[in-house]
Amino acid sequence: MTFYKLSLHLLLTILYVMLSSTLAAPGNSKLFREYIGAEDKGVTFSDIPTHSEVEVHFILSFAIDYTSSFYPSPTNGAFRVYWDEQNLTPSHVKSIKAQRSNIKVAMSLGGDTIKDDQYVYFSPESINSWVRNAFYSITEIARLYDLDGIDIDYEHFKTDPNTFAECIGKLLFYLKQHGVVKFASIAPYDDDSVQPHYLALWRKYGHLIDYVNFQFYAYKNGTTISEFMNYFDAQSSNYKGGKVLVSFGTDGSGGLSPQNGFFEACSKLKREHKLHGIFIWSADDSRKDGFRYEKESQNFLATL
């Protein structure tokens, strides 16, 4: 009887530990991500230093569902490539992945502007027609470029949050179901015209989203470490259970910069087992400094 009670107690303890581990928030991760190709500055994959002990995701920026005419207009989900096609070709993707097994390549949808600073709007004609067009056009691009993942970075909207959630959620479902992509991420930031769309998507389809590339560089210039930590906690609560990555820009944008304590904040998150990865906007802007912070970010992550 005593043996039985001890065995039962041990079994319950093991089950409790296993369940706790399953439900626990994801811990530290050696993941580095970077957007590349949006500004046509001739940056190639091989220009960017990569650490062999870090998982690296290059995110091609951007595929946009707009025409390629002098005055671009929406195409209801028919995406075309708008990144630097001369220096980031399908053969370049296949070559870098063959050379370095720790590298994966994704594409980002949307972005802020197209040509002469014209806003890119998410403006579907209907949910079903947009999803159908998006699935076929993205599948074609993903297979041509041998892509591993997809990122959602719409920042302007001509539709309500629920329609955005249904369009993107269904698209992610079909892309994953058919093996077109292995992972998906979203790139929200703290703005009343943007965040509600991504929160609606997260509430219904968060299980399909592997990473949250939160744009912490959209916060004000001069953000302090304390403010950054509060922002991180707030967004981790918004995207509860998700892998919220920390970020900074090399384009002079806001947030907490490496010069002002970004890596100190990362050390705090590391100690709390909350550092799910780092991403940078963008490789095009980093070229002028010899990719200094790409090296520093990956060297930091390699110590996890």
CSV table of C-alpha atoms in Angstrom, one decimal:
chain,number,residue,atom,x,y,z
A,1,MET,CA,0.0,0.0,0.0
A,2,THR,CA,2.8,2.4,0.9
A,3,PHE,CA,4.6,1.5,-2.3
A,4,TYR,CA,1.4,2.2,-4.3
A,5,LYS,CA,1.0,5.6,-2.7
A,6,LEU,CA,4.6,6.5,-3.4
A,7,SER,CA,4.3,5.4,-7.0
A,8,LEU,CA,1.0,7.3,-7.5
A,9,HIS,CA,2.5,10.4,-5.9
A,10,LEU,CA,5.6,10.1,-8.2
A,11,LEU,CA,3.4,9.7,-11.2
A,12,LEU,CA,1.3,12.7,-10.4
A,13,THR,CA,4.5,14.8,-9.8
A,14,ILE,CA,5.9,13.8,-13.2
A,15,LEU,CA,2.6,14.6,-14.9
A,16,TYR,CA,2.5,18.0,-13.1
A,17,VAL,CA,6.0,18.8,-14.2
A,18,MET,CA,5.3,17.8,-17.8
A,19,LEU,CA,2.1,19.8,-17.9
A,20,SER,CA,3.8,22.9,-16.4
A,21,SER,CA,6.5,22.7,-19.0
A,22,THR,CA,4.0,22.4,-21.8
A,23,LEU,CA,2.0,25.4,-20.6
A,24,ALA,CA,5.0,27.6,-19.7
A,25,ALA,CA,5.9,30.6,-21.9
A,26,PRO,CA,8.6,29.9,-24.4
A,27,GLY,CA,12.1,30.5,-23.1
A,28,ASN,CA,15.3,32.0,-24.5
A,29,SER,CA,16.0,31.3,-28.1
A,30,LYS,CA,19.1,31.7,-30.4
A,31,LEU,CA,17.0,33.3,-33.1
A,32,PHE,CA,18.2,36.3,-35.2
A,33,ARG,CA,16.0,37.7,-37.9
A,34,GLU,CA,16.5,40.6,-40.3
A,35,TYR,CA,14.6,42.4,-43.1
A,36,ILE,CA,16.5,42.7,-46.3
A,37,GLY,CA,15.9,44.2,-49.8
A,38,ALA,CA,13.4,46.9,-49.2
A,39,GLU,CA,15.6,49.9,-50.1
A,40,ASP,CA,17.4,48.5,-53.2
A,41,LYS,CA,20.9,49.2,-51.8
A,42,GLY,CA,22.5,46.2,-53.3
A,43,VAL,CA,22.8,44.2,-50.1
A,44,THR,CA,23.2,40.4,-50.7
A,45,PHE,CA,22.8,37.5,-48.2
A,46,SER,CA,26.6,36.8,-48.2
A,47,ASP,CA,27.3,40.4,-47.2
A,48,ILE,CA,25.8,39.9,-43.8
A,49,PRO,CA,27.9,38.1,-41.1
A,50,THR,CA,26.2,35.1,-39.6
A,51,HIS,CA,27.1,33.0,-36.6
A,52,SER,CA,27.0,29.3,-37.0
A,53,GLU,CA,25.5,28.7,-33.6
A,54,VAL,CA,22.5,31.0,-34.2
A,55,GLU,CA,19.4,30.4,-36.3
A,56,VAL,CA,19.2,33.2,-38.9
A,57,HIS,CA,16.1,34.2,-40.8
A,58,PHE,CA,16.4,36.6,-43.7
A,59,ILE,CA,13.1,38.3,-44.5
A,60,LEU,CA,12.7,39.5,-48.1
A,61,SER,CA,11.0,42.8,-48.1
A,62,PHE,CA,8.4,43.1,-49.6
A,63,ALA,CA,5.9,41.1,-51.6
A,64,ILE,CA,3.0,43.5,-52.3
A,65,ASP,CA,-0.5,43.0,-53.8
A,66,TYR,CA,-0.2,46.1,-56.0
A,67,THR,CA,0.3,46.6,-59.7
A,68,SER,CA,3.8,47.5,-61.0
A,69,SER,CA,2.5,50.5,-62.9
A,70,PHE,CA,3.8,54.1,-62.5
A,71,TYR,CA,0.8,54.7,-60.2
A,72,PRO,CA,0.5,51.3,-58.3
A,73,SER,CA,-3.0,50.2,-57.3
A,74,PRO,CA,-4.3,47.2,-55.2
A,75,THR,CA,-4.7,43.8,-56.9
A,76,ASN,CA,-6.8,42.1,-54.3
A,77,GLY,CA,-4.2,39.5,-53.1
A,78,ALA,CA,-2.3,39.0,-56.4
A,79,PHE,CA,1.2,39.5,-54.9
A,80,ARG,CA,4.4,40.4,-56.8
A,81,VAL,CA,8.0,40.8,-55.7
A,82,TYR,CA,9.1,44.3,-54.8
A,83,TRP,CA,12.4,43.5,-53.0
A,84,ASP,CA,15.8,44.0,-54.7
A,85,GLU,CA,15.4,41.4,-57.4
A,86,GLN,CA,18.8,41.9,-58.9
A,87,ASN,CA,20.7,41.0,-55.7
A,88,LEU,CA,18.2,38.7,-54.0
A,89,THR,CA,17.3,36.2,-56.7
A,90,PRO,CA,16.0,32.6,-56.4
A,91,SER,CA,19.5,31.3,-57.1
A,92,HIS,CA,20.9,33.5,-54.3
A,93,VAL,CA,18.4,32.1,-51.8
A,94,LYS,CA,19.2,28.5,-52.8
A,95,SER,CA,23.0,29.2,-52.7
A,96,ILE,CA,23.0,30.7,-49.2
A,97,LYS,CA,20.8,28.0,-47.8
A,98,ALA,CA,23.0,25.3,-49.3
A,99,GLN,CA,26.2,27.0,-47.8
A,100,ARG,CA,24.8,27.5,-44.3
A,101,SER,CA,22.4,25.1,-42.7
A,102,ASN,CA,21.4,27.5,-40.0
A,103,ILE,CA,19.9,30.0,-42.5
A,104,LYS,CA,16.2,30.2,-43.5
A,105,VAL,CA,14.6,32.7,-45.8
A,106,ALA,CA,11.1,34.2,-45.6
A,107,MET,CA,9.2,36.9,-47.4
A,108,SER,CA,7.2,39.7,-45.8
A,109,LEU,CA,3.9,40.9,-47.1
A,110,GLY,CA,2.8,44.6,-47.3
A,111,GLY,CA,5.2,47.1,-45.7
A,112,ASP,CA,4.7,50.8,-45.2
A,113,THR,CA,5.0,52.4,-48.7
A,114,ILE,CA,5.5,51.6,-52.4
A,115,LYS,CA,7.3,53.9,-54.8
A,116,ASP,CA,7.3,57.6,-54.0
A,117,ASP,CA,6.1,57.0,-50.4
A,118,GLN,CA,2.6,55.9,-51.5
A,119,TYR,CA,1.1,54.0,-48.6
A,120,VAL,CA,0.4,50.3,-49.1
A,121,TYR,CA,-3.1,49.6,-47.9
A,122,PHE,CA,-4.7,46.3,-47.0
A,123,SER,CA,-7.9,46.6,-49.1
A,124,PRO,CA,-9.4,43.2,-50.1
A,125,GLU,CA,-12.5,43.1,-52.3
A,126,SER,CA,-13.8,40.2,-50.3
A,127,ILE,CA,-12.4,37.7,-47.9
A,128,ASN,CA,-12.7,34.6,-50.1
A,129,SER,CA,-11.4,36.3,-53.3
A,130,TRP,CA,-8.4,37.9,-51.5
A,131,VAL,CA,-7.4,34.6,-49.8
A,132,ARG,CA,-7.7,32.7,-53.1
A,133,ASN,CA,-5.6,35.1,-55.0
A,134,ALA,CA,-3.1,35.5,-52.2
A,135,PHE,CA,-2.7,31.7,-51.8
A,136,TYR,CA,-1.9,31.1,-55.4
A,137,SER,CA,0.4,34.1,-56.0
A,138,ILE,CA,2.3,33.5,-52.7
A,139,THR,CA,2.7,29.8,-53.4
A,140,GLU,CA,4.2,30.6,-56.8
A,141,ILE,CA,6.7,33.0,-55.3
A,142,ALA,CA,7.6,30.8,-52.3
A,143,ARG,CA,8.3,27.8,-54.5
A,144,LEU,CA,10.3,29.8,-57.0
A,145,TYR,CA,12.5,31.2,-54.3
A,146,ASP,CA,12.5,28.1,-52.1
A,147,LEU,CA,11.2,30.1,-49.1
A,148,ASP,CA,10.7,28.7,-45.6
A,149,GLY,CA,8.3,31.2,-44.1
A,150,ILE,CA,6.1,34.3,-44.3
A,151,ASP,CA,5.8,37.5,-42.4
A,152,ILE,CA,2.8,39.9,-42.3
A,153,ASP,CA,3.7,43.6,-42.1
A,154,TYR,CA,0.7,45.5,-43.3
A,155,GLU,CA,0.6,49.0,-41.7
A,156,HIS,CA,-2.3,50.7,-43.4
A,157,PHE,CA,-5.8,49.4,-43.7
A,158,LYS,CA,-9.0,50.1,-45.7
A,159,THR,CA,-10.9,47.4,-43.9
A,160,ASP,CA,-11.9,46.4,-40.3
A,161,PRO,CA,-9.9,44.3,-37.9
A,162,ASN,CA,-12.1,41.2,-38.3
A,163,THR,CA,-11.8,41.2,-42.1
A,164,PHE,CA,-8.0,41.5,-41.8
A,165,ALA,CA,-8.0,38.6,-39.3
A,166,GLU,CA,-10.1,36.3,-41.5
A,167,CYS,CA,-8.1,37.1,-44.6
A,168,ILE,CA,-4.6,36.6,-43.0
A,169,GLY,CA,-5.7,33.8,-40.7
A,170,LYS,CA,-7.2,31.7,-43.6
A,171,LEU,CA,-4.2,32.4,-45.8
A,172,LEU,CA,-1.8,31.2,-43.1
A,173,PHE,CA,-3.9,28.1,-42.5
A,174,TYR,CA,-3.8,27.1,-46.2
A,175,LEU,CA,-0.1,27.9,-46.7
A,176,LYS,CA,0.8,25.7,-43.7
A,177,GLN,CA,-1.7,23.0,-44.5
A,178,HIS,CA,-0.3,22.7,-48.0
A,179,GLY,CA,3.4,22.8,-46.9
A,180,VAL,CA,4.1,26.1,-48.7
A,181,VAL,CA,5.7,27.6,-45.5
A,182,LYS,CA,7.0,26.1,-42.3
A,183,PHE,CA,6.7,29.2,-40.1
A,184,ALA,CA,4.8,32.5,-40.0
A,185,SER,CA,5.3,35.8,-38.2
A,186,ILE,CA,3.5,39.1,-37.8
A,187,ALA,CA,5.1,42.6,-37.4
A,188,PRO,CA,2.7,44.8,-35.4
A,189,TYR,CA,3.5,48.0,-33.5
A,190,ASP,CA,1.8,50.1,-30.9
A,191,ASP,CA,-0.5,52.3,-32.8
A,192,ASP,CA,-4.3,52.6,-32.5
A,193,SER,CA,-4.8,52.3,-36.3
A,194,VAL,CA,-2.6,49.2,-36.5
A,195,GLN,CA,-2.5,47.1,-33.4
A,196,PRO,CA,-6.3,46.3,-33.3
A,197,HIS,CA,-6.0,44.5,-36.6
A,198,TYR,CA,-3.1,42.3,-35.3
A,199,LEU,CA,-4.8,41.6,-32.0
A,200,ALA,CA,-7.9,40.4,-33.8
A,201,LEU,CA,-5.8,38.1,-35.9
A,202,TRP,CA,-3.9,36.9,-32.8
A,203,ARG,CA,-7.1,36.1,-30.8
A,204,LYS,CA,-8.5,33.9,-33.5
A,205,TYR,CA,-5.5,32.5,-35.4
A,206,GLY,CA,-2.6,33.0,-32.9
A,207,HIS,CA,-2.0,29.2,-33.0
A,208,LEU,CA,-0.8,29.6,-36.6
A,209,ILE,CA,1.7,32.4,-35.8
A,210,ASP,CA,5.2,31.3,-34.7
A,211,TYR,CA,6.9,34.6,-34.0
A,212,VAL,CA,5.8,38.2,-33.2
A,213,ASN,CA,8.3,40.6,-34.7
A,214,PHE,CA,7.1,43.5,-32.6
A,215,GLN,CA,8.4,46.9,-33.9
A,216,PHE,CA,9.8,48.3,-30.7
A,217,TYR,CA,11.7,50.8,-32.8
A,218,ALA,CA,8.3,52.5,-33.5
A,219,TYR,CA,8.4,53.8,-29.9
A,220,LYS,CA,9.8,57.3,-29.3
A,221,ASN,CA,13.5,58.1,-29.7
A,222,GLY,CA,15.4,58.0,-26.4
A,223,THR,CA,13.4,55.1,-24.9
A,224,THR,CA,15.0,54.0,-21.6
A,225,ILE,CA,15.8,50.5,-20.5
A,226,SER,CA,13.0,50.7,-17.9
A,227,GLU,CA,10.5,51.9,-20.5
A,228,PHE,CA,11.6,49.2,-22.9
A,229,MET,CA,11.0,46.5,-20.3
A,230,ASN,CA,7.5,47.8,-19.6
A,231,TYR,CA,6.8,47.9,-23.3
A,232,PHE,CA,8.0,44.3,-23.7
A,233,ASP,CA,5.8,43.1,-20.8
A,234,ALA,CA,2.8,45.0,-22.2
A,235,GLN,CA,3.1,43.4,-25.7
A,236,SER,CA,3.9,40.0,-24.2
A,237,SER,CA,0.6,40.3,-22.4
A,238,ASN,CA,-1.2,41.4,-25.6
A,239,TYR,CA,0.3,38.4,-27.5
A,240,LYS,CA,0.1,36.0,-24.6
A,241,GLY,CA,1.9,32.7,-25.1
A,242,GLY,CA,3.6,34.0,-28.3
A,243,LYS,CA,7.3,34.4,-29.0
A,244,VAL,CA,7.6,38.2,-28.9
A,245,LEU,CA,11.0,39.2,-30.4
A,246,VAL,CA,12.8,42.3,-29.4
A,247,SER,CA,14.0,44.7,-32.0
A,248,PHE,CA,15.8,47.9,-33.0
A,249,GLY,CA,16.3,49.8,-36.3
A,250,THR,CA,19.6,50.8,-38.0
A,251,ASP,CA,17.8,53.5,-39.9
A,252,GLY,CA,17.8,56.1,-37.2
A,253,SER,CA,14.3,55.2,-36.0
A,254,GLY,CA,13.1,55.3,-32.4
A,255,GLY,CA,13.0,52.8,-29.5
A,256,LEU,CA,15.9,51.6,-27.4
A,257,SER,CA,19.1,51.7,-29.4
A,258,PRO,CA,22.2,49.5,-28.9
A,259,GLN,CA,24.1,52.7,-27.9
A,260,ASN,CA,21.5,53.4,-25.1
A,261,GLY,CA,21.2,49.9,-23.5
A,262,PHE,CA,19.4,47.5,-25.9
A,263,PHE,CA,21.8,44.7,-25.0
A,264,GLU,CA,21.5,45.4,-21.3
A,265,ALA,CA,17.7,45.0,-21.7
A,266,CYS,CA,18.4,41.8,-23.5
A,267,SER,CA,20.5,40.6,-20.6
A,268,LYS,CA,17.6,41.2,-18.2
A,269,LEU,CA,15.2,39.3,-20.5
A,270,LYS,CA,17.8,36.5,-20.7
A,271,ARG,CA,17.9,36.2,-17.0
A,272,GLU,CA,14.1,36.0,-16.9
A,273,HIS,CA,14.1,33.4,-19.7
A,274,LYS,CA,12.0,35.8,-21.9
A,275,LEU,CA,14.5,36.5,-24.8
A,276,HIS,CA,12.8,34.7,-27.7
A,277,GLY,CA,15.1,36.3,-30.3
A,278,ILE,CA,16.3,39.6,-31.8
A,279,PHE,CA,15.4,41.2,-35.2
A,280,ILE,CA,16.7,44.2,-37.0
A,281,TRP,CA,15.2,46.7,-39.4
A,282,SER,CA,17.1,46.5,-41.8
A,283,ALA,CA,20.1,45.0,-43.6
A,284,ASP,CA,19.9,47.8,-46.2
A,285,ASP,CA,20.5,50.4,-43.5
A,286,SER,CA,23.2,48.4,-41.7
A,287,ARG,CA,25.5,48.3,-44.7
A,288,LYS,CA,26.9,51.7,-44.0
A,289,ASP,CA,28.3,50.6,-40.6
A,290,GLY,CA,29.6,47.2,-41.8
A,291,PHE,CA,26.8,45.3,-40.1
A,292,ARG,CA,28.2,46.0,-36.7
A,293,TYR,CA,25.0,45.3,-34.8
A,294,GLU,CA,24.2,42.2,-36.7
A,295,LYS,CA,27.5,40.8,-35.4
A,296,GLU,CA,26.9,42.0,-31.9
A,297,SER,CA,23.3,40.6,-31.8
A,298,GLN,CA,24.3,37.2,-33.0
A,299,ASN,CA,27.3,37.0,-30.7
A,300,PHE,CA,25.0,37.9,-27.8
A,301,LEU,CA,22.5,35.2,-28.8
A,302,ALA,CA,25.2,32.6,-29.2
A,303,THR,CA,25.8,32.9,-25.4
A,304,LEU,CA,22.3,31.7,-24.5
